């Protein structure tokens, strides 16, 4: 089987009697390269893909090189290809993203792909941890994630637990993973086990990929962790020794490309997973225990705006949002939770019209305190609600969820101020701040 | 002189013959406290303010306590009160903020105050470093800072150098200090010396205040640093050993309350100031040297919007901004610089109508790369311009400035992509990431 090959490349490979796993040589007057034939995910039907000795995959156009078969290899085992996927102890729900993506060799770019079975084929070790079942819920890039997809994921998680899973792994793109984590945390409470969101900062078929380690440790975590919480489990540092399970409502993607991009803000991670040792080390004891009787409540109002304040922002934006049908605003204010004072009247009007206006800080670390400066006190008099150390993005998702539950503004306010799943850290400490390298 | 006292408190203190600096006892049937009489900044004319043995200041209402004079103190020296302020080697320009603020004792809240002479009185050591001149440009809370004030500050900085200052210190509230730093960096180039923005996370008359150290080290820096750059100089760590001078276009307030809230992002600080040792330690050699022939160009277009993308954000916001007269949008996208793909058409329309649309990342650390994923490539085809490792807030200020220079969209794009004052770090490194405490 010459998986993925079409057209010219398929024709040539067939004529050589080559199969996936065989060693081929490609050459022309400039280059001569040896490598193992890999499945193709290229859109260009003239490209063949070889895994080189250095571990990298590379694509070659049969229009530009000649190809010869050096030796027959072993066809890669396809143990899970036709395996019956029965309900497993851990269920993997795939939603798309880099962890289930392929490189387009001709452009170096990445496109989401294929089947969850294929993930299992990439990382067969996960089947040694426990029995796995899998579902491809959809396959979208996480930047295209929307509240309506959160609902589908929440329902699929509930189904998995109803079917007897002990834990659920959600494969997800990293761009918006923390938003989805917060959405799941609010909409599925009393969890019987961990819901582990996992992604990859490097795609699965790249040598530096973190998808294998992240997936192994996530399955381990889903099976063994004592908590019934939604967590994000990703590389803990830039080497490959451990991953960290961050509380889903206290985590943020803090780097565009590092493998340890996800970090807890104003909080410590819940657990550390030593994937080689197959060990889950729980770091705290104030987690929510595995519970029973899942409460599923995935309703979201997405007419909520995240307004980041900056000098020169005109207060009429509030009126514009009001007349555009928005029902709530999370402000990312400066410092302890401020905007310029010319916003006071605009917010007062908005609150009077029934909008919820909540205040967070663009500093990200620390907590808003609107009692220190006059500006904060006057904003509170306008009806703006300070939201402690909640991250702006989490406050946004929580407000979408709260407005999905009720349209009573007082009830929305009560929900927003109640610590439901650890979105507020009652143990405020100045020590929740990383150490910076200065020299 | 009973500075600041009025009404009842003044009457009582006068009848006792008390002066500032005297030791008083206040008492009633519940409490008896001894302390040194301080100037009053209270709005309540019945309050007297004492510095207690523990170093804290406290206010007492003469309606609730009796007061007696225990011993006469030394009147605090007012060496700078009536001193002629001649052009100094370092000029302090005061714009307001906590560093020049007072606590309202009756509420515990903070209000901006008073005169720059008073800053000098708080920190008389600065006069031992060099000759100081001072100007109160205005006195506003930094959350009320606006582009039109940036213009005034830029002009005042230019004036100071024209008068012969070797360096300029700008006292500024911390909320929007990094926005002002960026605005000054773009609008005053070829600087003859450092422009040091400095603030305080704790107000001047609180025992834990950082204003003294920050001001001393800023004056030192303004006088001695070899660079002609705009920097933010604030506490380097939570203890009091040193401050750090961060490049004004690579710094961000990263904590609501820590004294070392300001940190360089995707960059290292330019210098470290050991204030006790009176030493400036330059940490890099790739700074802009002191130059001559200041170029002042403080024009800003403030119809620019900072749009933070999140799942569920509706693309019609782009059309709303377009029809509201905005001329540019800085997007804070996810990950490497993404929005959901339904924004592609909206951005294409906006760019066609003459808006500049630039992409930054809400991760803050790292840099956008819109060539890796299809989403990024399609956004670029819509006319969205990737802005490397520029911070979203800096890109916003730069776009305000660029649109102030020209309305030619190609020229705006050229300006946005040119590294003018270090807003892009050409030495991209994954090591520009702090170390996180995980356990």
Short mmCIF file of N, CA, C and O in Angstrom, two decimals, chain A residues 63-135:
data_model
loop_
_atom_site.label_atom_id
_atom_site.label_comp_id
_atom_site.label_asym_id
_atom_site.label_seq_id
_atom_site.Cartn_x
_atom_site.Cartn_y
_atom_site.Cartn_z
N UNK A 63 9.72 15.09 -10.53
CA UNK A 63 10.09 15.84 -11.73
C UNK A 63 11.55 16.29 -11.69
O UNK A 63 12.12 16.63 -12.71
N UNK A 64 12.11 16.33 -10.49
CA UNK A 64 13.45 16.91 -10.35
C UNK A 64 14.51 15.89 -9.98
O UNK A 64 15.69 16.18 -10.05
N UNK A 65 14.10 14.74 -9.49
CA UNK A 65 15.09 13.73 -9.09
C UNK A 65 14.77 12.38 -9.73
O UNK A 65 13.63 12.12 -10.13
N UNK A 66 15.80 11.56 -9.83
CA UNK A 66 15.58 10.17 -10.19
C UNK A 66 15.51 9.38 -8.90
O UNK A 66 16.04 9.80 -7.87
N UNK A 67 14.83 8.23 -8.96
CA UNK A 67 14.59 7.46 -7.74
C UNK A 67 14.98 6.01 -7.98
O UNK A 67 14.65 5.45 -9.03
N UNK A 68 15.72 5.43 -7.04
CA UNK A 68 15.94 3.98 -7.15
C UNK A 68 15.67 3.31 -5.80
O UNK A 68 15.77 3.93 -4.75
N UNK A 69 15.31 2.03 -5.89
CA UNK A 69 14.98 1.26 -4.68
C UNK A 69 16.27 0.60 -4.19
O UNK A 69 16.88 -0.19 -4.90
N UNK A 70 16.72 0.94 -2.97
CA UNK A 70 17.96 0.37 -2.44
C UNK A 70 17.71 -0.94 -1.71
O UNK A 70 18.37 -1.92 -1.93
N UNK A 71 16.75 -0.94 -0.76
CA UNK A 71 16.44 -2.20 -0.09
C UNK A 71 15.01 -2.21 0.42
O UNK A 71 14.43 -1.16 0.71
N UNK A 72 14.45 -3.40 0.52
CA UNK A 72 13.09 -3.53 1.02
C UNK A 72 13.10 -3.36 2.53
O UNK A 72 13.98 -3.89 3.22
N UNK A 73 12.15 -2.62 3.05
CA UNK A 73 12.08 -2.45 4.51
C UNK A 73 10.94 -3.26 5.08
O UNK A 73 10.30 -4.05 4.37
N UNK A 74 10.71 -3.08 6.36
CA UNK A 74 9.52 -3.68 6.97
C UNK A 74 8.37 -2.71 6.83
O UNK A 74 8.52 -1.53 7.16
N UNK A 75 7.26 -3.18 6.39
CA UNK A 75 6.09 -2.29 6.37
C UNK A 75 5.76 -1.93 7.82
O UNK A 75 5.76 -2.80 8.68
N UNK A 76 5.50 -0.67 8.09
CA UNK A 76 5.15 -0.33 9.47
C UNK A 76 3.91 -1.09 9.90
O UNK A 76 2.99 -1.30 9.13
N UNK A 77 3.96 -1.53 11.14
CA UNK A 77 2.80 -2.26 11.66
C UNK A 77 1.60 -1.32 11.74
O UNK A 77 1.73 -0.16 12.06
N UNK A 78 0.48 -1.85 11.46
CA UNK A 78 -0.73 -1.04 11.56
C UNK A 78 -1.65 -1.69 12.56
O UNK A 78 -2.79 -2.03 12.26
N UNK A 79 -1.09 -1.85 13.80
CA UNK A 79 -1.82 -2.67 14.75
C UNK A 79 -3.22 -2.15 15.05
O UNK A 79 -4.13 -2.91 15.28
N UNK A 80 -3.37 -0.84 15.02
CA UNK A 80 -4.69 -0.34 15.41
C UNK A 80 -5.57 -0.05 14.20
O UNK A 80 -6.71 0.33 14.36
N UNK A 81 -5.01 -0.23 13.01
CA UNK A 81 -5.73 0.20 11.81
C UNK A 81 -7.15 -0.40 11.74
O UNK A 81 -8.11 0.32 11.54
N UNK A 82 -7.23 -1.69 11.94
CA UNK A 82 -8.55 -2.30 11.79
C UNK A 82 -9.07 -2.85 13.12
O UNK A 82 -10.00 -3.63 13.16
N UNK A 83 -8.40 -2.42 14.19
CA UNK A 83 -8.77 -2.89 15.51
C UNK A 83 -10.16 -2.34 15.87
O UNK A 83 -10.48 -1.19 15.60
N UNK A 84 -10.93 -3.20 16.49
CA UNK A 84 -12.24 -2.76 16.99
C UNK A 84 -12.00 -1.82 18.17
O UNK A 84 -11.31 -2.18 19.13
N UNK A 85 -12.53 -0.59 18.10
CA UNK A 85 -12.31 0.32 19.22
C UNK A 85 -13.47 0.21 20.21
O UNK A 85 -14.51 0.83 20.04
N UNK A 86 -13.25 -0.57 21.23
CA UNK A 86 -14.27 -0.75 22.27
C UNK A 86 -14.15 0.38 23.28
O UNK A 86 -13.11 1.02 23.36
N UNK A 87 -15.20 0.60 24.11
CA UNK A 87 -15.06 1.62 25.15
C UNK A 87 -13.82 1.33 25.99
O UNK A 87 -13.64 0.22 26.49
N UNK A 88 -12.93 2.32 26.13
CA UNK A 88 -11.69 2.11 26.86
C UNK A 88 -11.76 2.78 28.21
O UNK A 88 -12.70 3.52 28.51
N UNK A 89 -10.77 2.51 29.03
CA UNK A 89 -10.69 3.17 30.33
C UNK A 89 -10.43 4.66 30.15
O UNK A 89 -10.82 5.47 30.97
N UNK A 90 -9.69 4.96 29.10
CA UNK A 90 -9.46 6.36 28.76
C UNK A 90 -9.95 6.61 27.34
O UNK A 90 -9.67 5.82 26.44
N UNK A 91 -10.69 7.68 27.18
CA UNK A 91 -11.17 8.02 25.85
C UNK A 91 -10.44 9.23 25.31
O UNK A 91 -10.29 10.23 26.02
N UNK A 92 -9.98 9.13 24.08
CA UNK A 92 -9.36 10.26 23.41
C UNK A 92 -10.37 10.87 22.46
O UNK A 92 -10.89 10.18 21.58
N UNK A 93 -10.67 12.13 22.68
CA UNK A 93 -11.57 12.85 21.78
C UNK A 93 -10.72 13.81 20.97
O UNK A 93 -10.05 14.68 21.52
N UNK A 94 -10.75 13.65 19.68
CA UNK A 94 -9.90 14.48 18.83
C UNK A 94 -10.70 15.61 18.21
O UNK A 94 -11.77 15.41 17.66
N UNK A 95 -10.19 16.81 18.35
CA UNK A 95 -10.89 17.98 17.79
C UNK A 95 -10.08 18.67 16.70
O UNK A 95 -10.54 19.63 16.10
N UNK A 96 -8.85 18.21 16.49
CA UNK A 96 -8.00 18.83 15.47
C UNK A 96 -6.78 19.48 16.10
O UNK A 96 -6.49 19.26 17.27
N UNK A 97 -6.06 20.25 15.31
CA UNK A 97 -4.87 20.93 15.83
C UNK A 97 -3.60 20.20 15.47
O UNK A 97 -3.61 19.13 14.89
N UNK A 98 -2.48 20.81 15.86
CA UNK A 98 -1.16 20.32 15.46
C UNK A 98 -0.91 18.90 15.93
O UNK A 98 -0.23 18.13 15.27
N UNK A 99 -1.45 18.54 17.09
CA UNK A 99 -1.17 17.21 17.63
C UNK A 99 -1.70 16.14 16.67
O UNK A 99 -1.20 15.02 16.66
N UNK A 100 -2.67 16.48 15.86
CA UNK A 100 -3.16 15.55 14.84
C UNK A 100 -2.97 16.14 13.44
O UNK A 100 -3.81 15.98 12.56
N UNK A 101 -1.82 16.84 13.26
CA UNK A 101 -1.56 17.48 11.97
C UNK A 101 -0.36 16.90 11.25
O UNK A 101 0.47 16.23 11.84
N UNK A 102 -0.29 17.18 10.01
CA UNK A 102 0.79 16.74 9.14
C UNK A 102 1.45 17.93 8.50
O UNK A 102 0.80 18.93 8.23
N UNK A 103 2.72 17.78 8.17
CA UNK A 103 3.40 18.80 7.40
C UNK A 103 3.12 18.60 5.92
O UNK A 103 3.14 17.48 5.42
N UNK A 104 2.80 19.67 5.24
CA UNK A 104 2.80 19.65 3.78
C UNK A 104 4.24 19.86 3.35
O UNK A 104 4.79 20.95 3.50
N UNK A 105 4.87 18.82 2.83
CA UNK A 105 6.31 18.92 2.61
C UNK A 105 6.70 19.97 1.59
O UNK A 105 7.74 20.58 1.68
N UNK A 106 5.84 20.18 0.62
CA UNK A 106 6.26 21.09 -0.45
C UNK A 106 6.29 22.55 0.04
O UNK A 106 6.99 23.36 -0.51
N UNK A 107 5.52 22.88 1.09
CA UNK A 107 5.50 24.26 1.55
C UNK A 107 6.09 24.40 2.95
O UNK A 107 6.39 25.49 3.39
N UNK A 108 6.29 23.31 3.62
CA UNK A 108 6.75 23.37 5.00
C UNK A 108 5.62 23.75 5.94
O UNK A 108 5.82 23.89 7.14
N UNK A 109 4.43 23.95 5.42
CA UNK A 109 3.31 24.37 6.24
C UNK A 109 2.57 23.16 6.80
O UNK A 109 2.81 22.02 6.41
N UNK A 110 1.66 23.41 7.70
CA UNK A 110 1.01 22.35 8.45
C UNK A 110 -0.50 22.38 8.22
O UNK A 110 -1.10 23.45 8.24
N UNK A 111 -1.07 21.20 7.97
CA UNK A 111 -2.53 21.11 7.83
C UNK A 111 -3.08 20.08 8.78
O UNK A 111 -2.43 19.06 9.03
N UNK A 112 -4.28 20.29 9.30
CA UNK A 112 -4.81 19.29 10.21
C UNK A 112 -5.18 18.03 9.44
O UNK A 112 -5.50 18.07 8.27
N UNK A 113 -5.03 16.91 10.11
CA UNK A 113 -5.35 15.63 9.50
C UNK A 113 -5.97 14.75 10.56
O UNK A 113 -6.22 15.24 11.64
N UNK A 114 -5.93 13.61 10.53
CA UNK A 114 -6.41 12.46 9.83
C UNK A 114 -7.30 11.70 10.77
O UNK A 114 -8.32 12.19 11.19
N UNK A 115 -6.90 10.55 11.22
CA UNK A 115 -7.78 9.78 12.09
C UNK A 115 -7.16 9.61 13.46
O UNK A 115 -5.95 9.67 13.62
N UNK A 116 -8.01 9.40 14.46
CA UNK A 116 -7.49 9.17 15.81
C UNK A 116 -6.71 7.87 15.87
O UNK A 116 -5.73 7.76 16.60
N UNK A 117 -7.13 6.89 15.06
CA UNK A 117 -6.35 5.66 14.97
C UNK A 117 -4.90 5.98 14.63
O UNK A 117 -3.98 5.32 15.10
N UNK A 118 -4.74 6.98 13.80
CA UNK A 118 -3.40 7.34 13.40
C UNK A 118 -2.60 7.90 14.56
O UNK A 118 -1.39 7.68 14.65
N UNK A 119 -3.28 8.66 15.43
CA UNK A 119 -2.57 9.13 16.63
C UNK A 119 -2.06 7.93 17.41
O UNK A 119 -0.92 7.88 17.83
N UNK A 120 -2.92 6.94 17.57
CA UNK A 120 -2.53 5.74 18.33
C UNK A 120 -1.35 5.07 17.63
O UNK A 120 -0.42 4.61 18.27
N UNK A 121 -1.38 5.07 16.30
CA UNK A 121 -0.27 4.48 15.57
C UNK A 121 1.03 5.25 15.79
O UNK A 121 2.10 4.67 15.89
N UNK A 122 0.93 6.58 15.90
CA UNK A 122 2.12 7.38 16.18
C UNK A 122 2.70 7.04 17.55
O UNK A 122 3.90 7.05 17.75
N UNK A 123 1.83 6.83 18.50
CA UNK A 123 2.25 6.67 19.90
C UNK A 123 1.67 5.38 20.45
O UNK A 123 0.80 5.39 21.33
N UNK A 124 2.14 4.25 19.94
CA UNK A 124 1.53 2.98 20.34
C UNK A 124 1.66 2.69 21.84
O UNK A 124 0.84 1.95 22.39
N UNK A 125 2.63 3.33 22.52
CA UNK A 125 2.82 3.08 23.96
C UNK A 125 1.57 3.37 24.78
O UNK A 125 1.42 2.84 25.88
N UNK A 126 0.72 4.28 24.29
CA UNK A 126 -0.44 4.62 25.13
C UNK A 126 -1.31 3.41 25.39
O UNK A 126 -1.98 3.32 26.40
N UNK A 127 -1.22 2.41 24.49
CA UNK A 127 -2.04 1.21 24.69
C UNK A 127 -1.47 0.32 25.78
O UNK A 127 -2.14 -0.60 26.26
N UNK A 128 -0.20 0.58 26.15
CA UNK A 128 0.37 -0.18 27.27
C UNK A 128 -0.09 0.38 28.60
O UNK A 128 -0.01 -0.28 29.63
N UNK A 129 -0.57 1.63 28.62
CA UNK A 129 -1.01 2.26 29.87
C UNK A 129 -2.38 1.77 30.27
O UNK A 129 -2.64 1.41 31.41
N UNK A 130 -3.27 1.73 29.31
CA UNK A 130 -4.65 1.33 29.60
C UNK A 130 -5.35 1.06 28.28
O UNK A 130 -4.78 1.28 27.21
N UNK A 131 -6.58 0.60 28.36
CA UNK A 131 -7.33 0.43 27.11
C UNK A 131 -7.83 1.80 26.66
O UNK A 131 -8.28 2.61 27.45
N UNK A 132 -7.69 2.02 25.38
CA UNK A 132 -7.97 3.34 24.80
C UNK A 132 -9.17 3.21 23.87
O UNK A 132 -9.26 2.26 23.09
N UNK A 133 -10.08 4.14 23.94
CA UNK A 133 -11.02 4.28 22.84
C UNK A 133 -10.88 5.69 22.30
O UNK A 133 -10.28 6.55 22.94
N UNK A 134 -11.38 5.88 21.12
CA UNK A 134 -11.10 7.15 20.46
C UNK A 134 -12.29 7.60 19.64
O UNK A 134 -13.12 6.80 19.20
N UNK A 135 -12.37 8.89 19.46
CA UNK A 135 -13.44 9.46 18.65
C UNK A 135 -12.90 10.72 17.97
O UNK A 135 -12.30 11.57 18.62
#
